[in-house]
CSV table of C-alpha atoms in Angstrom, one decimal:
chain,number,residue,atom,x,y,z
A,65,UNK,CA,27.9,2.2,14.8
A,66,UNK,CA,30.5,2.0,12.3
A,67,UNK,CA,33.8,1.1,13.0
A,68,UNK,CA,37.4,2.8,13.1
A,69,UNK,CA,38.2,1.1,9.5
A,70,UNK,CA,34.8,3.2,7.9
A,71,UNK,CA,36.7,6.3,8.4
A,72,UNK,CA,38.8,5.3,5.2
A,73,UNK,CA,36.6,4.0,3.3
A,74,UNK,CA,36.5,4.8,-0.3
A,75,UNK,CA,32.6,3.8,-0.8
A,76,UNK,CA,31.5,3.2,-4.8
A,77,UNK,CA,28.0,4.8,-5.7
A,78,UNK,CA,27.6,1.6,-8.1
A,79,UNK,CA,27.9,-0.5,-4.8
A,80,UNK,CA,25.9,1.5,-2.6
A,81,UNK,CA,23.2,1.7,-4.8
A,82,UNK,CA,23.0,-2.2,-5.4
A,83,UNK,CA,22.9,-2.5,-1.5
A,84,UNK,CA,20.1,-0.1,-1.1
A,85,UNK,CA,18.2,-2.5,-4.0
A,86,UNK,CA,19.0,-5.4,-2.3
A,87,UNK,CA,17.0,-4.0,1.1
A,88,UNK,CA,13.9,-3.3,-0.7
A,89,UNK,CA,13.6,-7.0,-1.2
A,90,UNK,CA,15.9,-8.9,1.0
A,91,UNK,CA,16.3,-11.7,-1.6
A,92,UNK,CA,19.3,-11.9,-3.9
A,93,UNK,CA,17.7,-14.2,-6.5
A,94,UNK,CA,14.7,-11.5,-6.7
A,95,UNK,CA,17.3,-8.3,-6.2
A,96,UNK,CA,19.6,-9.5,-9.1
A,97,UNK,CA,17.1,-10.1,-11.5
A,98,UNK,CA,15.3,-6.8,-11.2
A,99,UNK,CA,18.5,-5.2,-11.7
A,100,UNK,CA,19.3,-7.7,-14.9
A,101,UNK,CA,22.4,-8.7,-13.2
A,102,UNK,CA,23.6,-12.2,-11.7
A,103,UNK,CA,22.7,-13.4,-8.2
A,104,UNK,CA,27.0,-13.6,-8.2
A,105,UNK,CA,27.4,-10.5,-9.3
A,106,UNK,CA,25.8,-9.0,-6.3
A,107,UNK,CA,26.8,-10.8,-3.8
A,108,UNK,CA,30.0,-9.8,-4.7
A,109,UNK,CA,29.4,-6.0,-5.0
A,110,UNK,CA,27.5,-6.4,-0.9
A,111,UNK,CA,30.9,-8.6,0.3
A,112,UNK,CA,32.9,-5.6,-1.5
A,113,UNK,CA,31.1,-2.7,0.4
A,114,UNK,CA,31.1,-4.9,3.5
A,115,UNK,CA,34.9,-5.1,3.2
A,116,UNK,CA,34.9,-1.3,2.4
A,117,UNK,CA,33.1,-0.2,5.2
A,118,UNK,CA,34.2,-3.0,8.0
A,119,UNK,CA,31.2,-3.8,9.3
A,120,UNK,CA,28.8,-6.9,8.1
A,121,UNK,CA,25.8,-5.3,6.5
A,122,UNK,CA,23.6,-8.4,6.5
A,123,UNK,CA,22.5,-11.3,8.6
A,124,UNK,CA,22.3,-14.7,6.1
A,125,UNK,CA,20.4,-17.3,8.6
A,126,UNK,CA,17.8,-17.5,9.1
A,127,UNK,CA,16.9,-15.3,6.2
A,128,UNK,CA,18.7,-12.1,4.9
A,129,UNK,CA,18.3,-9.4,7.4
A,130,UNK,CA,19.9,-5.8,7.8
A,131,UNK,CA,21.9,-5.6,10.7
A,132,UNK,CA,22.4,-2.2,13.0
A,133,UNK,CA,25.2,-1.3,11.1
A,134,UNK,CA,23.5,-2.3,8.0
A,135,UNK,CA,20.4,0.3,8.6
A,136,UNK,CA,22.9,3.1,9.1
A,137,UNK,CA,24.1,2.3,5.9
A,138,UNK,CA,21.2,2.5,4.4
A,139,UNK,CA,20.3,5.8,5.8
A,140,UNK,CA,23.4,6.9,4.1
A,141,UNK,CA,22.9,5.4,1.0
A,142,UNK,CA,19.3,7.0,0.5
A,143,UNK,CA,20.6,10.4,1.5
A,144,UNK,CA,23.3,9.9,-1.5
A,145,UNK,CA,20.9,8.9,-3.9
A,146,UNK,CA,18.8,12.0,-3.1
A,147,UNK,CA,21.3,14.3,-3.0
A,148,UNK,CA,23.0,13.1,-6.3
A,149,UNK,CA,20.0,13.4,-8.1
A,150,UNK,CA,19.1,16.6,-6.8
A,151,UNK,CA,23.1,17.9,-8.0
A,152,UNK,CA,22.2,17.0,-11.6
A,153,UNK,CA,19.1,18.5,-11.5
A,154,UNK,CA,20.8,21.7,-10.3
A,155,UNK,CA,23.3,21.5,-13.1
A,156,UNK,CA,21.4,20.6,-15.4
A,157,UNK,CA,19.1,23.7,-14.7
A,158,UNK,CA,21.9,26.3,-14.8
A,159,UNK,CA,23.2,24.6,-18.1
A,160,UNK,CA,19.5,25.5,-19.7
A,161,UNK,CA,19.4,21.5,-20.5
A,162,UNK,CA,15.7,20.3,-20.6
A,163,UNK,CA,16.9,17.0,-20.1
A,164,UNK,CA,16.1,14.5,-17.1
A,165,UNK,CA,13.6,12.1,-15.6
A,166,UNK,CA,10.7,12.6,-13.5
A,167,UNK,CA,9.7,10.0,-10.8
A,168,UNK,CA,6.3,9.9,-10.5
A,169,UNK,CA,4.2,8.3,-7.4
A,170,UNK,CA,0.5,7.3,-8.3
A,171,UNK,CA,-1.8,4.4,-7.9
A,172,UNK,CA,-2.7,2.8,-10.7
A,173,UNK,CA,-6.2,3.9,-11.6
A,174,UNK,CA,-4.9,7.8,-11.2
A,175,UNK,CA,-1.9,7.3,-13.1
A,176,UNK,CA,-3.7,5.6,-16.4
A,177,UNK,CA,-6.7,8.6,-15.7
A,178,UNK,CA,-4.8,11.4,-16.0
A,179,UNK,CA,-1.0,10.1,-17.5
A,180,UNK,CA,-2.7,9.6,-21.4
A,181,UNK,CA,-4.2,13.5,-21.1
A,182,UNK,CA,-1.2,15.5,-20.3
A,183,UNK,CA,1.6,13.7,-21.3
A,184,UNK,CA,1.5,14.3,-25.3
A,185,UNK,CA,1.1,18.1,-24.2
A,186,UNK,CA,3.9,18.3,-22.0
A,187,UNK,CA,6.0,15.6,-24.1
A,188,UNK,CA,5.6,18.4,-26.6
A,189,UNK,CA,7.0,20.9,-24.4
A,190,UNK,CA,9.9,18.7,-23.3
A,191,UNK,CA,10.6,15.8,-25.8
A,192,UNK,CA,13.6,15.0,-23.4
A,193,UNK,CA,12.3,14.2,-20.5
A,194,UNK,CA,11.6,11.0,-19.9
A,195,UNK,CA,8.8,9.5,-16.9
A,196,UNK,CA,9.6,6.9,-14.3
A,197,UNK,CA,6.3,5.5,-13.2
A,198,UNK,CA,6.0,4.0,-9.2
A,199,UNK,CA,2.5,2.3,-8.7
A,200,UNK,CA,1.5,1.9,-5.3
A,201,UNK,CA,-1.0,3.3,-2.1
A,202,UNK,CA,-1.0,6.4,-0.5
A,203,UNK,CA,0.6,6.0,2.8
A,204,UNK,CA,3.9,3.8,1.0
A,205,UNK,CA,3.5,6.7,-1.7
A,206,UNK,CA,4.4,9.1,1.2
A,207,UNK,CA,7.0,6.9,2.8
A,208,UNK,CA,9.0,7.0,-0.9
A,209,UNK,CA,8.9,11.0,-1.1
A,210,UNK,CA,10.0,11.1,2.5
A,211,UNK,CA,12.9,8.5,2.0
A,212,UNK,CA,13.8,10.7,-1.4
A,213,UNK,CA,13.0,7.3,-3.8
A,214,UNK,CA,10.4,9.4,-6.0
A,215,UNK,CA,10.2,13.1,-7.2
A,216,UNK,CA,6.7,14.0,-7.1
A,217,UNK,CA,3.5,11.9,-6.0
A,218,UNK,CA,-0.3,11.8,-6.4
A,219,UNK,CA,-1.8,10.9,-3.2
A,220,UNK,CA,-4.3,10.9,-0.7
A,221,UNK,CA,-3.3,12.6,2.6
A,222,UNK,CA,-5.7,13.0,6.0
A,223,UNK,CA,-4.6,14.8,8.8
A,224,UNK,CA,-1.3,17.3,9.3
A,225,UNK,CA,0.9,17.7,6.5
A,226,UNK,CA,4.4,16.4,7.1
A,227,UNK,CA,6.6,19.5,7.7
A,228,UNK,CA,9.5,18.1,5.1
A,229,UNK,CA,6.2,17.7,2.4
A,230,UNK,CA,4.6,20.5,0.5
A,231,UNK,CA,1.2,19.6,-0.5
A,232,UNK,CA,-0.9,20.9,-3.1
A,233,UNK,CA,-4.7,20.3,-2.8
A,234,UNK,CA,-5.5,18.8,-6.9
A,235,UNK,CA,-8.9,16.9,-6.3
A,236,UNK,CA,-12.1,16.1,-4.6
A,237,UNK,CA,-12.3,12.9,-5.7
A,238,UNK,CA,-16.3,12.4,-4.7
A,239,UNK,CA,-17.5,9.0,-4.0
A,240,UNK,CA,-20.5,7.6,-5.9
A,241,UNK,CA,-22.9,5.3,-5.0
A,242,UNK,CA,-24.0,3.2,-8.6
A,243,UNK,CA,-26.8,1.2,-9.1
A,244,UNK,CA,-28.2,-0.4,-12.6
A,245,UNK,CA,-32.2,0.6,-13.0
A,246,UNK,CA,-32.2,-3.2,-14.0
A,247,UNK,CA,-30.7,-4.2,-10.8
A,248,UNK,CA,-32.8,-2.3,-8.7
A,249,UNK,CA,-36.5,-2.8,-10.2
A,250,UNK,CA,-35.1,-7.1,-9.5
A,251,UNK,CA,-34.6,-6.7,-6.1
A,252,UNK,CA,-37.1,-3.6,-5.1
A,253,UNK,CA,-40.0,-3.8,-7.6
A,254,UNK,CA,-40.5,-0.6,-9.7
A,255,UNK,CA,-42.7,1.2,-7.3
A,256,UNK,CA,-40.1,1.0,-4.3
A,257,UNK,CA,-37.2,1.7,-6.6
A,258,UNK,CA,-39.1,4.9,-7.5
A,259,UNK,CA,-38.9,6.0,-4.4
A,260,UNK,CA,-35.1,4.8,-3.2
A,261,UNK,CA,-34.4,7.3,-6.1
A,262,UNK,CA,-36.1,10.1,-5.2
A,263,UNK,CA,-35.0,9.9,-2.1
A,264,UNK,CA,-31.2,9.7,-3.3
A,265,UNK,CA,-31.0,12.1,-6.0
A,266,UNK,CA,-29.1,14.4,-3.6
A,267,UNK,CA,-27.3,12.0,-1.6
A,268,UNK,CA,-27.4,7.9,-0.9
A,269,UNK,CA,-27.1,5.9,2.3
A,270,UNK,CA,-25.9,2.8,1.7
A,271,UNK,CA,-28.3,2.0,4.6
A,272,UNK,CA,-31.1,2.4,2.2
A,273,UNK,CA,-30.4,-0.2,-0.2
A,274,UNK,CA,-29.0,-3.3,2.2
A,275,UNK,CA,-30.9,-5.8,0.2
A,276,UNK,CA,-28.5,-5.3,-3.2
A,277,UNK,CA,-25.6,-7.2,-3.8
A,278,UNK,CA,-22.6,-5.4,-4.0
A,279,UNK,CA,-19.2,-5.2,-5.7
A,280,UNK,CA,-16.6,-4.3,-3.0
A,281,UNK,CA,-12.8,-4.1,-2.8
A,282,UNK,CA,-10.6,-6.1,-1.4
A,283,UNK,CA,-7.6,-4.0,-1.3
A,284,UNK,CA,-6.7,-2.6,2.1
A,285,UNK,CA,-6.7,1.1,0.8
A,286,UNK,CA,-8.5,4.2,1.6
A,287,UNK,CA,-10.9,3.6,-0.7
A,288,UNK,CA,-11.3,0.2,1.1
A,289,UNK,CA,-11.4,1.9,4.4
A,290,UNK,CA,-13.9,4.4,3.5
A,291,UNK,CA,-16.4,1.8,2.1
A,292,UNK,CA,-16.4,0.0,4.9
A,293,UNK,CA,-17.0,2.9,7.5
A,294,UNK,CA,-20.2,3.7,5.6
A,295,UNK,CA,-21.5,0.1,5.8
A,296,UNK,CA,-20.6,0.0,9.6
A,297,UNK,CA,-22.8,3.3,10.1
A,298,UNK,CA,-25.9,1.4,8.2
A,299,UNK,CA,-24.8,-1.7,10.7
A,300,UNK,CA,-25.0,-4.5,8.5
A,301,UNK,CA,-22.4,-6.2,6.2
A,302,UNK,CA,-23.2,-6.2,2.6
A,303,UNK,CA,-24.3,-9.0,0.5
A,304,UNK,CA,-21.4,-9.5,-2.0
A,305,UNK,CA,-21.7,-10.5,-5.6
A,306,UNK,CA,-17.6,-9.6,-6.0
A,307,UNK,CA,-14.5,-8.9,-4.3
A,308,UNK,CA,-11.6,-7.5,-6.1
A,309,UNK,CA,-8.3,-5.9,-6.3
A,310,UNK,CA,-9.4,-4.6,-10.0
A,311,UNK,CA,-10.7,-1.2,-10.2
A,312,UNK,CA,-11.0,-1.0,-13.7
A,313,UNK,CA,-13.9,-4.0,-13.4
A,314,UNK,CA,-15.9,-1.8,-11.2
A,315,UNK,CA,-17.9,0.1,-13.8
A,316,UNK,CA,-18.5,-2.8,-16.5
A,317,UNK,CA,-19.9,-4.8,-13.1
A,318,UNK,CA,-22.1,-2.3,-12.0
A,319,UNK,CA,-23.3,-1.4,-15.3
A,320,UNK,CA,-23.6,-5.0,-16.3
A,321,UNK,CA,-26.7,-4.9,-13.6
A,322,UNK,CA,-25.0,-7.8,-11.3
A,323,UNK,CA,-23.8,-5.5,-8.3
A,324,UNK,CA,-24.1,-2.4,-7.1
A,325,UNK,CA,-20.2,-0.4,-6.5
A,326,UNK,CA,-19.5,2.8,-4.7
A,327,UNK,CA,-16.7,4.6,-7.6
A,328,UNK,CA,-14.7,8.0,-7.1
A,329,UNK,CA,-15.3,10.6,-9.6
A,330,UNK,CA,-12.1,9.6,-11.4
A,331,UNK,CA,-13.0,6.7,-12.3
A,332,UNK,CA,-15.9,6.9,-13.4
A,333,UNK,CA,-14.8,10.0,-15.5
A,334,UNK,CA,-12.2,7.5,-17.1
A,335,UNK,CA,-15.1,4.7,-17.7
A,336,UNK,CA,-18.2,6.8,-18.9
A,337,UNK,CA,-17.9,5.2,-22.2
A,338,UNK,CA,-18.7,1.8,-20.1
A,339,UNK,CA,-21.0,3.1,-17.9
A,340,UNK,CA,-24.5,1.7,-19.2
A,341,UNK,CA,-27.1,4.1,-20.1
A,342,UNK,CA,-29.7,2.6,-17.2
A,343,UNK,CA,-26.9,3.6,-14.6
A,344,UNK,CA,-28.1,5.5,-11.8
A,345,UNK,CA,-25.3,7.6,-10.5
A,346,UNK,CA,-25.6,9.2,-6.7
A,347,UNK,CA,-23.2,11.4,-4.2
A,348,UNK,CA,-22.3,8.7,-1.6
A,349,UNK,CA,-23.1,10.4,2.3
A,350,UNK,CA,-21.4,9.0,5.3
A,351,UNK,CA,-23.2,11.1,8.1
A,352,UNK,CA,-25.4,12.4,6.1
A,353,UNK,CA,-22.4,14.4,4.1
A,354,UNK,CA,-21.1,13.7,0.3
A,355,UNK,CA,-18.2,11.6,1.0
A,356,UNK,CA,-14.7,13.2,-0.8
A,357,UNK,CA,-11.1,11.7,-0.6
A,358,UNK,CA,-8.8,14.7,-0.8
A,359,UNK,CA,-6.0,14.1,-3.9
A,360,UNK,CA,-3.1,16.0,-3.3
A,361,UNK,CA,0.4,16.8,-5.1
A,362,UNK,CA,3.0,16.3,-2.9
A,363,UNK,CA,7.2,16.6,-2.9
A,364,UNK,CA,9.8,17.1,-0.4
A,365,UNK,CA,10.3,20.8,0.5
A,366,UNK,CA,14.0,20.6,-0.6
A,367,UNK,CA,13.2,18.7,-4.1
A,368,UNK,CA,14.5,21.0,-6.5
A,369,UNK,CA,11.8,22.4,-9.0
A,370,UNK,CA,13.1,22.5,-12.4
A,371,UNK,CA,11.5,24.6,-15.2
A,372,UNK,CA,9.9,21.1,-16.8
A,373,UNK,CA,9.1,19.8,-13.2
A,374,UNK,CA,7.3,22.9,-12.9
A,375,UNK,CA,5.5,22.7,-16.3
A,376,UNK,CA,4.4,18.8,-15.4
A,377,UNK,CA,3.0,19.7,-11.9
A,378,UNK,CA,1.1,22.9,-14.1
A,379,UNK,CA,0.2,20.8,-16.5
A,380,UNK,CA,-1.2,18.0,-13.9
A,381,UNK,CA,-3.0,21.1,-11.8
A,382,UNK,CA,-5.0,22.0,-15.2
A,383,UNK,CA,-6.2,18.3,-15.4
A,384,UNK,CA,-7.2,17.8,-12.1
A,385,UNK,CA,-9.0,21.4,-11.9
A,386,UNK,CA,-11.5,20.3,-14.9
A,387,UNK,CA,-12.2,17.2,-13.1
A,388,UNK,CA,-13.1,18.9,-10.2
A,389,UNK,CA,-15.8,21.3,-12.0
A,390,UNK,CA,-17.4,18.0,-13.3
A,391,UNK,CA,-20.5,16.6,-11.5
A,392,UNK,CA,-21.9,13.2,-12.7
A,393,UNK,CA,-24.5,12.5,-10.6
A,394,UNK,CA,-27.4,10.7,-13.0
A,395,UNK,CA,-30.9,9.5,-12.2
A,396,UNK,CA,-32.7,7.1,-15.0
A,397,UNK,CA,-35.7,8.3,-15.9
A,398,UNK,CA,-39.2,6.4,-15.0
A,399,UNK,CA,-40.9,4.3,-17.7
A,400,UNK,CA,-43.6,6.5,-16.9
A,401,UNK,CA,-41.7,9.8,-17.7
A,402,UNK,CA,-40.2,8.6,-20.2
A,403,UNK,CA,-43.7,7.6,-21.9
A,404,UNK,CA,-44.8,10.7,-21.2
């Protein structure tokens, strides 16, 4: 709780704001330079709101920690931010201005797919408004719309849909299970890898195929998660050529014939012109099912929508349902058929 000397406090939205940076860190040296300010300067501005507000907002020692009264603060401080933002967005809609920035939420990989399609349409549209670009998972994705740090995200979401979210369904993002022909006639012979295909043209176990290396991630994601549920169903722990954090690598790797890699559709729709002709492409099953991760477009329920808020998320929706309509499943034809 605050104390009595809070209720006259006169708070400064410059100093509040450089406190709510500071917690994301909890490192001056870190928090001052990302702001382009000095570590002095700072430490000033939390001493000021500290004196403002009566109450010590931070532990020092061990290590900089937010205290109970510190927390509330930041409550507070998060609920000002939205709620400022969301008055100039209000203002700025019944002025007509089609000015302003939207804060975007995306992993990387979805961001760089779809980002370099729309934006020179919408940019057209609205030369004024300006992006700011937040690269990170799902579930912290989530966390940022709820805590009001990010307008709009592109994200995966399982399960109930928070009450305070609205969530439009965007994607299927279907998993692929990839394989060079060169990679497989090495390790199965031609005859056996005939048949491996023909019996996955419609859907692959990685079960099927436990003597390949593969190329598997190492970031703790849902992609991650995913992959690894499928290789616990075949019960046995894949022989791996590479693990990585880089999804862009996937595709040159696999096509490359040194691993086979399980890829969504979007990424492989970004990398076709990487993807090596001798690629065999098939719908990854997990319990005998083609495996989706469900892409959704998500903002708080009280975010106000302006008109080019609205066009982007249009504009995002007409991307997204293309993609959808797209199947790229791909089997290389035999040396026999294709001497035929």
């Amino acid at each position: 709780m605050l104390n009595l000397k809070a209720r006259d406090a006169k708070v400064n939205f410059e100093t509040l704001d450089a406190f709510k940076e500071l917690t994301k860190d909890l490192n001056m040296t870190k928090t001052a330079s990302r702001l382009f300010i000095s570590q002095q300067t700072l430490s000033n501005q939390i001493i000021r709101l500290e004196k403002e507000l009566g109450v010590q907002l931070f532990e020092r020692k061990p290590k900089l920690k937010l205290t109970i009264a510190g927390q509330h603060v930041l409550d507070f401080a998060k609920t000002v931010s939205f709620d400022q933002r969301r008055l100039m967005e209000i203002l700025k809609e019944i002025e007509g201005e089609n000015i302003g920035t939207i804060s975007l939420g995306a992993s990387t990989l979805r961001s760089s797919g779809c980002l370099p399609e729309i934006l020179p349409k919408f940019s057209s549209a609205y030369p004024y408004v300006d992006f700011d670009l937040t690269n990170d998972t799902s579930n912290n994705l989530q966390r940022m719309l709820d805590e009001g740090e990010i307008d709009l995200a592109i994200c995966v979401m399982d399960g109930q849909i928070p009450r305070n979210l609205v969530a439009k369904h965007i994607l299927a993002d279907q998993l692929y299970f990839c394989v060079s022909e060169k990679l497989l006639n090495k390790v199965y012979g031609e005859a056996v890898a005939e048949k491996l295909k023909l019996k996955s043209k419609n859907g692959a176990k990685v079960g099927d195929f436990s003597k390949l290396p593969y190329f598997v991630m190492k970031n703790q994601n849902k992609l991650a998660f995913t992959i690894s549920k499928c290789f616990t169903e075949a019960g046995y722990t894949p022989k791996v050529y590479l693990a990585s954090m880089l999804t862009r690598i996937t595709v040159p790797i696999c096509s490359a014939g040194l691993a086979a890699s399980i890829i969504t559709k979007m990424n492989l729709k970004m990398n076709l012109d990487k993807l090596g002709n001798d690629v065999n492409v098939f719908p990854l099953l997990y319990q005998n099912k083609p495996i989706f991760h469900n892409l959704y477009l998500v903002h708080r329920r009280d975010k106000i929508i302006t008109k080019y808020l609205s066009y982007f998320m249009k504009t995002l929706e007409e991307y997204f349902d293309e993609l959808n309509n797209i199947d790229l499943t791909s089997v290389v034809s035999s040396r026999t058929d294709k001497n035929k």
